[in-house]
Coordinates of C-alpha atoms and ligand atoms in Angstrom, one line a residue:
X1 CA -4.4 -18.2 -53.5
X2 CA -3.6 -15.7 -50.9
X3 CA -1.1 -12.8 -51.8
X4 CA 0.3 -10.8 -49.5
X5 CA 2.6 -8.2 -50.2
X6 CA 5.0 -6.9 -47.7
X7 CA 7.7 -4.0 -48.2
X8 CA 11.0 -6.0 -48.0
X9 CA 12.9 -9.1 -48.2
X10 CA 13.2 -8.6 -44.2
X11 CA 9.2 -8.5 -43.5
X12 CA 8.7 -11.5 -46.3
X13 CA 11.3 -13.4 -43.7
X14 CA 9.8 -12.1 -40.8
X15 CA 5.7 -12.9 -42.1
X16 CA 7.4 -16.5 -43.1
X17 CA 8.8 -17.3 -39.9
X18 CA 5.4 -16.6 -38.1
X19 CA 3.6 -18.7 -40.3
X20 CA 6.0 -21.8 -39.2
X21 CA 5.8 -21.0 -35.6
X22 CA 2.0 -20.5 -35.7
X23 CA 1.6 -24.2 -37.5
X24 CA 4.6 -26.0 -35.2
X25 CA 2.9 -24.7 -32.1
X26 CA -0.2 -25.7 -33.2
X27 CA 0.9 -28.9 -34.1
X28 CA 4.2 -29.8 -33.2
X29 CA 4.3 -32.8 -35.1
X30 CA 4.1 -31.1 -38.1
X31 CA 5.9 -32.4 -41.6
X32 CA 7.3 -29.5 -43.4
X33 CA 8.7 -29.4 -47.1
X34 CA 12.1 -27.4 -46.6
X35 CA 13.1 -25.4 -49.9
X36 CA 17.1 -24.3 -50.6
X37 CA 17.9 -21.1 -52.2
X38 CA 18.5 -17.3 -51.3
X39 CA 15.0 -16.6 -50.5
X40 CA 14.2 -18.5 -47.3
X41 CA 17.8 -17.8 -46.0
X42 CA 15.9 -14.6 -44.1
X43 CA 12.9 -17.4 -43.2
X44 CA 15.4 -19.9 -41.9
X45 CA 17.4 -17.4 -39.8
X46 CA 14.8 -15.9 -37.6
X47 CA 13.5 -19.6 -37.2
X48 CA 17.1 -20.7 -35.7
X49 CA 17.2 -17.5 -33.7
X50 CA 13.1 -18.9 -32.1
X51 CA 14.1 -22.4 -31.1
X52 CA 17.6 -20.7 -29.7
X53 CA 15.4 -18.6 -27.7
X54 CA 13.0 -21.6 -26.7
X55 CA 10.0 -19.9 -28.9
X56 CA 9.9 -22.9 -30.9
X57 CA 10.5 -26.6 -31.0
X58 CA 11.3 -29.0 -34.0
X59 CA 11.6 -31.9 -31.6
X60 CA 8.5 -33.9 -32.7
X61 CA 8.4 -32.3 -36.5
X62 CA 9.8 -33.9 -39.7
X63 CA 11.1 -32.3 -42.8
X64 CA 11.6 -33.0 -46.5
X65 CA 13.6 -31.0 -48.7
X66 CA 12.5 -30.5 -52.2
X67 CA 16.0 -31.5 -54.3
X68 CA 19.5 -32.0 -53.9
X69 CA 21.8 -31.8 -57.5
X70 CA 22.7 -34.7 -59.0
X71 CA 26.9 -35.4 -58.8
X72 CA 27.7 -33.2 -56.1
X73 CA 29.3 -34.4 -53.5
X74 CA 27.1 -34.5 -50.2
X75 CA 29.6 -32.2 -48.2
X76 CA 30.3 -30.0 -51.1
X77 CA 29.8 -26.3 -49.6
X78 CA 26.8 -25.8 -52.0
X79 CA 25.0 -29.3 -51.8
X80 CA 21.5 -28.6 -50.5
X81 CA 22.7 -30.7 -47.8
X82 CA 25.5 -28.5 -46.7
X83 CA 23.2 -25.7 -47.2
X84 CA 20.3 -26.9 -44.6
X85 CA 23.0 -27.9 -42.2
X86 CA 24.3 -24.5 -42.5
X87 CA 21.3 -22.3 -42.0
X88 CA 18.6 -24.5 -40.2
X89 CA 19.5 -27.5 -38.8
X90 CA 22.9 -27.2 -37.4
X91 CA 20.8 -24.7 -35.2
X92 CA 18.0 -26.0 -34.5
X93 CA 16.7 -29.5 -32.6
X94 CA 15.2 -32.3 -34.3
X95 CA 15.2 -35.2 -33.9
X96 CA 18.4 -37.4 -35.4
X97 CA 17.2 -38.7 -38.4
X98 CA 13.7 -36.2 -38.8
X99 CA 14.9 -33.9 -41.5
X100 CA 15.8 -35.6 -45.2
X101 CA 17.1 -34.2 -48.3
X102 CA 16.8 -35.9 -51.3
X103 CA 20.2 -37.8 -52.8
X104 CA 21.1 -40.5 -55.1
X105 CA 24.6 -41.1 -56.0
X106 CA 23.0 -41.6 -59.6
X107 CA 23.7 -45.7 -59.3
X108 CA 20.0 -46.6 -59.0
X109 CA 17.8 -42.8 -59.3
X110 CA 14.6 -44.6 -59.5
X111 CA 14.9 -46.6 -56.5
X112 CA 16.2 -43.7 -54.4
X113 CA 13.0 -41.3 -56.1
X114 CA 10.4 -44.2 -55.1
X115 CA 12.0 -44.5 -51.9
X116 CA 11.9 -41.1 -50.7
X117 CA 8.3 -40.8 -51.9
X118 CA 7.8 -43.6 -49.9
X119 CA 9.1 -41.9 -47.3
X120 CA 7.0 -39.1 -47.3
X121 CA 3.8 -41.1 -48.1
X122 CA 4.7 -43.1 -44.2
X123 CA 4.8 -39.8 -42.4
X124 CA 1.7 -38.8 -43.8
X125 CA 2.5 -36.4 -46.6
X126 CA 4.0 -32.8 -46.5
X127 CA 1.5 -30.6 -43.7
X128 CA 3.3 -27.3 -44.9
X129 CA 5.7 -27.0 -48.1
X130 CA 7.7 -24.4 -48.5
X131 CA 8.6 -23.0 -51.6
X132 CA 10.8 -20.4 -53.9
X133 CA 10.2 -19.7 -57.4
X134 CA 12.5 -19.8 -60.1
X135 CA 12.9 -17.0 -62.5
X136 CA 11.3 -19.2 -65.1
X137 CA 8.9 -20.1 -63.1
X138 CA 9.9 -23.3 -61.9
X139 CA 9.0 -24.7 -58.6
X140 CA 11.4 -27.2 -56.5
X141 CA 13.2 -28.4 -59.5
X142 CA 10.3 -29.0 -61.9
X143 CA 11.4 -27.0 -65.2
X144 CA 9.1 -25.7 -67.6
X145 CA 7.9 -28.6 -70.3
X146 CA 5.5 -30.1 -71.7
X147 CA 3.8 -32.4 -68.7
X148 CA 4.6 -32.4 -65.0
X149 CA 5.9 -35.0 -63.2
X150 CA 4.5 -36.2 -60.2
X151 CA 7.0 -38.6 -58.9
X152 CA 10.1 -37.8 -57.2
X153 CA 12.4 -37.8 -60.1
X154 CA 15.8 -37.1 -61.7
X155 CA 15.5 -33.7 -63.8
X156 CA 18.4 -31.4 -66.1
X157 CA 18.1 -28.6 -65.1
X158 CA 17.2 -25.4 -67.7
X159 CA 20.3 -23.4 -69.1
X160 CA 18.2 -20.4 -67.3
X161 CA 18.1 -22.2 -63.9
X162 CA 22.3 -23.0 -64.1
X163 CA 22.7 -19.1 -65.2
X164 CA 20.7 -18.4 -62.2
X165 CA 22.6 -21.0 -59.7
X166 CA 26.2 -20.1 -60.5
X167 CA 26.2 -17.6 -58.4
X168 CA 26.8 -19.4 -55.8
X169 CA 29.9 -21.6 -57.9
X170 CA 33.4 -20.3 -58.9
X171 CA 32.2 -20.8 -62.2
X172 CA 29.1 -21.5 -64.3
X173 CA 31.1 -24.8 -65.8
X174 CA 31.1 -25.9 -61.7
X175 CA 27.4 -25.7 -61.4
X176 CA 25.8 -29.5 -61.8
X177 CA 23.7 -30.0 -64.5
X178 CA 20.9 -32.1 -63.1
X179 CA 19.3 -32.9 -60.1
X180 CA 17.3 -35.1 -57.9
X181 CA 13.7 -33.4 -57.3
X182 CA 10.2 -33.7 -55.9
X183 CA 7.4 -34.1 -58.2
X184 CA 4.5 -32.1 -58.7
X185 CA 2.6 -34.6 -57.0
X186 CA 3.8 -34.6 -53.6
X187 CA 3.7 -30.4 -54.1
X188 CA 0.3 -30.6 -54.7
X189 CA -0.6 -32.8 -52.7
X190 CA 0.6 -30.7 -48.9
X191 CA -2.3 -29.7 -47.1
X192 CA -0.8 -25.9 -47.1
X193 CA 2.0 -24.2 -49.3
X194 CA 3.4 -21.4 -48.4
X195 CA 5.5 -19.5 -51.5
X196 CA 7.6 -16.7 -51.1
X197 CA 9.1 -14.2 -53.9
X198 CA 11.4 -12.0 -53.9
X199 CA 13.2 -9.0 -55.6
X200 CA 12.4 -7.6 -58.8
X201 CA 14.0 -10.8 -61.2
X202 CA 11.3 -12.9 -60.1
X203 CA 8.5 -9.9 -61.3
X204 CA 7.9 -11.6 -64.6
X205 CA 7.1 -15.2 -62.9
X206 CA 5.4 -13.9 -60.4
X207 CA 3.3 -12.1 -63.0
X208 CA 2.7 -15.3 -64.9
X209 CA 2.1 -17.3 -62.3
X210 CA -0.5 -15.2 -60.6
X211 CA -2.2 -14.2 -64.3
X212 CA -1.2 -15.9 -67.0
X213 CA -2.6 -19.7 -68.3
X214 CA -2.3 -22.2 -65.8
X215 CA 0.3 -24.3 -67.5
X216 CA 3.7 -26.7 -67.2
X217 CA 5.3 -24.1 -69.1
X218 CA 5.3 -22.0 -65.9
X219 CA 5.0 -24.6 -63.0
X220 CA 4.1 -22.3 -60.7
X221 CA 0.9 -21.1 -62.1
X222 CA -0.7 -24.8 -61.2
X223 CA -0.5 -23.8 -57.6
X224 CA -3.3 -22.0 -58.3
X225 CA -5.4 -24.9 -58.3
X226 CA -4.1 -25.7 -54.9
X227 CA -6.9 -25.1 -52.4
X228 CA -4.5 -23.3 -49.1
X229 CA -1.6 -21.4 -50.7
X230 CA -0.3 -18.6 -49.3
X231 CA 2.1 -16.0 -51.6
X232 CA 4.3 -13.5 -49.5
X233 CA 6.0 -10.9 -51.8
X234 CA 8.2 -8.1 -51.2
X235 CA 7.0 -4.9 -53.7
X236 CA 9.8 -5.6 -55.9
X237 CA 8.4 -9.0 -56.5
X238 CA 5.1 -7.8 -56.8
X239 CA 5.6 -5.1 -58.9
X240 CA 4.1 -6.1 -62.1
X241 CA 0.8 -8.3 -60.9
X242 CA -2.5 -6.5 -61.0
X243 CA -3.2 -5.3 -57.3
X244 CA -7.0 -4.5 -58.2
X245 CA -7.5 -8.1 -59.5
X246 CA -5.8 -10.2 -56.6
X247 CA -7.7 -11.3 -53.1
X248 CA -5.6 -10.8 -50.5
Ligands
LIG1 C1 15.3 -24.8 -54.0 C2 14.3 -24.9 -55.1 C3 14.2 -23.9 -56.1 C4 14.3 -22.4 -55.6 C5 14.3 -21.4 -56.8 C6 14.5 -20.0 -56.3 O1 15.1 -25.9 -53.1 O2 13.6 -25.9 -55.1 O3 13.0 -24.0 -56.8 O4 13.3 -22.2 -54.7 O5 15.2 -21.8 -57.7 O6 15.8 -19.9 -55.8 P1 16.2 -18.6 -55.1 O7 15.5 -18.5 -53.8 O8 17.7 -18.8 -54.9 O9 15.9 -17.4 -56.0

């Protein structure tokens, strides 16, 4: 794993950002695994700002969003759907029908899960996946437990991981209790993962997943069996790993 540590929220955006443009100018056909949240709100705005200013094109990519909760309603202001539309691709140009987030209505989850793994099997699997970490160390939506999942899958989410969401609810009672999420296996199995953290309530799962076992009691900590992982922190992030003991 490569760690890199940058001063601020603003130069964890900024190092992000280049990273995608490098890869979709490189390859412009490029599948990327989109992630929600606050942290690559930074990432996502500079990228809008690049393909505004004809730096950078997602005409020929595809996407894949890691989750989408479970019993929200699609155009609910803080469905992962509304969210992408909001800060990526309302504002940016691909193609109609390029960029998916997960959703199932909760009818038939199974069929929707296989299906969308499906769907990322026929393009070819996830080139870059970006991700966020949870304070407990989750990634996407894959909680702390026993086993991982590899499947696309329906998940509750930790009492820790709805405390941490309902900031962004009128209420913690308004935030949904479980939701629709990648497995491990299509995490692991991108050909490069690039995972940012930020701010200093993510210090102690940053610490675990950079030293402590390698376990799915802190999912995060298996990416460090993933051969091309990058880690952008900001110092407040970073402020309780090792710095002699990490390669950078
Ligand atoms: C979002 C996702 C989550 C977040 C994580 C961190 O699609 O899968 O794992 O990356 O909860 O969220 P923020 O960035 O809001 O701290």
């Amino acid at each position: 794993m490569k760690i890199r540590i940058c001063k601020d929220y603003e130069e964890v955006s900024k190092a992000a950002a280049e990273i995608v443009r490098e890869r979709l100018a490189a390859h412009p056909d490029t599948v990327l695994g989109l992630a929600t949240g606050s942290t690559p709100v930074g990432m996502y705005e500079r990228l809008a700002k690049m393909c505004q200013e004809g730096r950078i094109s997602f005409r020929e990519a595809k996407s894949f969003n890691l989750d989408e909760y479970v019993g929200i309603a699609i155009d609910h202001p803080e469905s992962y759907h509304s969210f992408m539309g909001r800060h990526l691709f309302d504002h940016v140009d691909f193609a109609p029908g390029a960029s998916r987030v997960p959703w199932t209505n909760g009818e038939n989850p199974l069929k929707d899960c296989a299906e969308y793994d499906g769907a990322v099997s026929a393009a070819g699997g996830i080139d870059l996946q970006i991700l966020g970490i949870g304070s407990n160390g989750h990634i996407a939506f894959n909680e702390p437990a026993d086993d991982f999942t590899e499947e696309t899958h329906v998940t509750e989410l930790n009492e820790s991981t709805i405390r941490d969401n309902a900031r962004f609810f009128n209420s913690i009672a308004e935030v949904p209790t479980s939701a629709m999420t990648v497995g491990m296996g299509v995490i692991m199995k991108a050909k490069e993962i690039l995972i940012m953290a930020t701010g200093a309530n993510k210090a102690d799962a940053v610490y675990r997943m950079v030293h402590g076992g390698i376990t799915p009691w802190v999912p995060a900590s298996v990416l460090r069996l993933h051969p091309n992982v990058t880690l952008l922190l900001d110092e407040a992030a970073a402020s309780k790993i090792d710095r002699g003991q990490i390669q950078s």
